[in-house]
Amino acid sequence: MTKLYNDPADFRQELLDGFVAAYSRLVRRVPNASGVMALGAPQPGKVAVVIGGGSGHYPAFCGYVGPGLADAAVMGNVFAAPSAEQVYRVTKAVAADRGVLYCYGNYSGDVLNFDLAEERCREEGLDVRSVRVTDDVASAGKGQEADRRGVAGDFFVFKAAGASAVRGDALAEVERLAAKANQRTRSFGVAFGGCTLPGQREALFHVAPGRMELGLGVHGEPGVESSHMRPAAEVANLLVTALLADTPSGAGGRVAVLVNGLGSTQYEELFVLYKDVHQRLLAAGLEPFQPIVAEAVTSLDMAGCSLSLLWLDEELQPLLEAPCRSAAYTN
Amino acid sequence: MTKLYNDPADFRQELLDGFVAAYSRLVRRVPNASGVMALGAPQPGKVAVVIGGGSGHYPAFCGYVGPGLADAAVMGNVFAAPSAEQVYRVTKAVAADRGVLYCYGNYSGDVLNFDLAEERCREEGLDVRSVRVTDDVASAGKGQEADRRGVAGDFFVFKAAGASAVRGDALAEVERLAAKANQRTRSFGVAFGGCTLPGQREALFHVAPGRMELGLGVHGEPGVESSHMRPAAEVANLLVTALLADTPSGAGGRVAVLVNGLGSTQYEELFVLYKDVHQRLLAAGLEPFQPIVAEAVTSLDMAGCSLSLLWLDEELQPLLEAPCRSAAYTN
Amino acid sequence: MSAVVVVTQSLHKAVDVFQAREQELGRLDAAAGDGDHGATMLRGLRAADAAVGGADPQSAGDLLVQAGEAFADAAGGASGALFGAFFTAAGRKLSTGDESAAGVSEALRAGLALVVKLGKAVEGDKTLIDALSPFVAAFDAAVAGGEGAASAWHVALPAAEKGAAATAAMVARRGRAARLGERSRGGVDPGAQSVVYLLSAVDAVLQESCAANSSIL
Amino acid sequence: MSAVVVVTQSLHKAVDVFQAREQELGRLDAAAGDGDHGATMLRGLRAADAAVGGADPQSAGDLLVQAGEAFADAAGGASGALFGAFFTAAGRKLSTGDESAAGVSEALRAGLALVVKLGKAVEGDKTLIDALSPFVAAFDAAVAGGEGAASAWHVALPAAEKGAAATAAMVARRGRAARLGERSRGGVDPGAQSVVYLLSAVDAVLQESCAANSSIL
Ligand SMILES: Nc1ncnc2c1ncn2[C@@H]1O[C@H](COP(=O)(O)OP(=O)(O)O)[C@@H](O)[C@H]1O
Ligand SMILES: Nc1ncnc2c1ncn2[C@@H]1O[C@H](COP(=O)(O)OP(=O)(O)O)[C@@H](O)[C@H]1O
Ligand SMILES: [Mg+2]
Ligand SMILES: [Mg+2]
Ligand SMILES: [Mg+2]
Ligand SMILES: [Mg+2]
């Protein structure tokens, strides 16, 4: 339950103020807009990577702004996509001379608003492209990959886009690589308990004691299936099985791994889970590459976790390995 | 509530296995001991910094092992100090030729076990010193600083010790600087909800709806005072006031700041809180230095947060600024 | 009552209505989505109301454009973009056309067309379209049958209500809820319900104005 | 029943007792500490029991030393170090001294002395000392009065129980709970309660052994 707030209507504004006050060594507020930009932006000679979405998912999105990652993040209200107007303003603030790539999770609200901003920028002659993250296998079946929503896989796609942009790749190339990272990323999550919007007393949803929800969305969208709670080893098995069943075409044997906590689930639990995830991946003949066990894309105080795999190749691996610096992730 | 586990009796073992499997690029398991050591340890020419304590506080303690931070972490069971035997074994595994510094929170169990290990090592001719972190102003009054327990201030003390050791300082100097960092660090915390030990169905304590506990310990030790829940701005005021009232002697005007989440409290809430913390520090004539808003020392899934301030000087600031790399903190 | 006053009073009324309905709409959204629909609509309407309240008296169309822009920006999310686009497109049409019943009808059609173009939903997808589209058709028919705007509005309202109610039996194919498949069946679509509350707020203003025996609409 | 058998059977019995008491001791610890005392004791006792069970039959003193080391290592925490030290120091004394009642008395005193030395607690600090110290004194007195070990143990047990019960009214001055000041008053100290359960487990074994009319102790 959200406990620390003043007027719930000011929540987005105040969290951005606090974020920028804390991390002024990395970011500043986009003037007159609900967004955060890297200190060095706009950076001539570089494609600008603009990420964004609703609030409530920190480190997504503002935690990933900085050198080697995003140039800016547009921040909507809790669980609400930012408006097209805000996306537009942030874009104008960070666009340099090589164009702009939008990267965001594939949700109706985000698509509508980023698309409107993209159209407006294009009318002004600014080259803007978009890569929508669609990693959640629970949200649409095989063959409908483009309809899937974006969850923790955001992290891999942002990292790939940021690393490509910072080394000077052209917009079409940054777009291609981000799209490729997305095309090869799969996630699946489970939830054990609901989250509560600031100022609300009732949780968005409840998970009955002793049960868990499979495939639940990061905004509390109900899962695709409900199950009794299982030991960590079985949950690991279930997550790995769901992803391997959806292995993307052209996949190799090396996978970047992200075990993501949604909010209330402890790091210790994530490590207990990872123990078996690791063994299952090895057993499936896969080589886990620089696994990350952390809170990368949260959902307020939801209890639960997800597993994301990115099947690497020789193009993508260096992008994940590349250095970067941001409030939430430094490599 | 802890949800992801197998046999609760295996929790420590499994989380360590998972941690080491995930971060094998940074750490490895200490052979035959409940601990984690940096890949480069033992490192000749360098004082070894050994941290540790009970599990349930990730990133403390194993998340802070790596270059520029600790050489090893000894990990006890959940909320139980590691045994003297384990401390001893880990010490022997990472001690090089410049001695060893123990850094840990000041709790009866930790003191007893680290002291026993220290004594045993000394008998073997190994120079071991200890710095106990005592930052929690809620746990003992002024004049009794040495009786205070260690909470999120651990982070600053570990960072100072790690940075001093890695640049080649002698043991006495590493000890002096870690002790100085501790002497100048103050923390105060509030809790909004209890945490649950793995396998237990009942929380360790409960905070009634609409109330909060002031000065609660990171293991659920009851707070020094109970209060009605307040808006974030008032909580910020209360935290800053408590720390400023306890300003250490010799304090300057620049303070390192850590707003620490205990587990279930959202990052967004911590930023909303930080907005007012920042303003209050400025109003008090203090200059916040590279603030960190993160989960640095957690308490399973407890809801709550703490504020830590380290009054810097020209010796300590470079230690905090120095580069480091670990699973949880890279600078 | 002038068309300008109808717009400003309707927004004012809508703020009251959505304040009372915020929790209910949130719960409808929580059933299959993310629970923010009530808060999003209220945020948008407050901003629209404020934008229009501060503006110099202009044409109703210009006011609607301003309201739509303020709504879209403050609300965000899917409904911010879609309701905002509806207001803006309707306002544009109104300010270039006339404020007769036929002009209002054209404006509504323009608004609906943009929402469909942006959101790509068709009737039966369990979205706000399921309330808005039948309303616009019924309003059109009433106007073609010779009704004035206020009376056509009142006559058409049940079509929106019926459309919204029918979403309960639908499986979502657009928006957040679309990922749920069969599990999205059972609840009324929050966006469709909001359409009903919005149109009802306008209706209330129009009926009051008729009772006071004004003319324009 | 030999002293070796008393040690092994007592540990075995203690595992059963603490299994039944784990939750209760956890709750006592949660009141002012961190709630892990029951789990910690049980973990330690299981390890001690396993270590001793696997060992070749040796002297009771050596077994106690091994039990103490296994206990301390597996339990961790404050009680791991302190109970472990008690067993180890008592065992060392027993294996260098004799296994008569006077020898047991000396061993108990050696154990207590190390616990006091390490933990620096005195009676009244609301720790396990408040149960252990009166027990050792009462045992001593009973032995001095001519009782055999088993009967002295039985006679001394109420002193531990009384000491543990008295901790409820104390303010903690050592260990985790010491930070609470006045708020630590009210509950029995978990470590003191564990002393009672441990001593009672030994007593049960000794009384059975007497009933079976054995001799050594
Ligand atoms: N593509 C779309 N076309 C038409 N209406 C849509 C579309 N996507 C979403 N909606 C409408 O928006 C409503 C949800 O609004 P809201 O909760 O405010 O946005 P979000 O889904 O971004 O949280 C849905 O109930 C539906 O009526
Ligand atoms: N310094 C000390 N001297 C004597 N006994 C102590 C001391 N510190 C703690 N204890 C005992 O240990 C008990 C707590 O044990 P336990 O919960 O297992 O350890 P921890 O405090 O490390 O969680 C207390 O109830 C008290 O009896
Ligand atoms: Mg939303
Ligand atoms: Mg403990
Ligand atoms: Mg919604
Ligand atoms: Mg304890």
Short mmCIF file of C-alpha atoms and ligand atoms in Angstrom, two decimals, chain A residues 79-81, chain C residues 34 36 176, ligand 3:
data_model
loop_
_atom_site.label_atom_id
_atom_site.label_comp_id
_atom_site.label_asym_id
_atom_site.label_seq_id
_atom_site.Cartn_x
_atom_site.Cartn_y
_atom_site.Cartn_z
CA PHE A 79 -0.22 3.82 -14.61
CA ALA A 80 -1.23 6.40 -17.25
CA ALA A 81 0.75 6.96 -20.43
CA ASP C 34 -5.20 -0.96 -14.35
CA ASP C 36 -6.91 4.39 -13.15
CA ARG C 176 -5.39 -3.05 -21.87
MG MG E 3 -3.64 3.55 -17.18
#
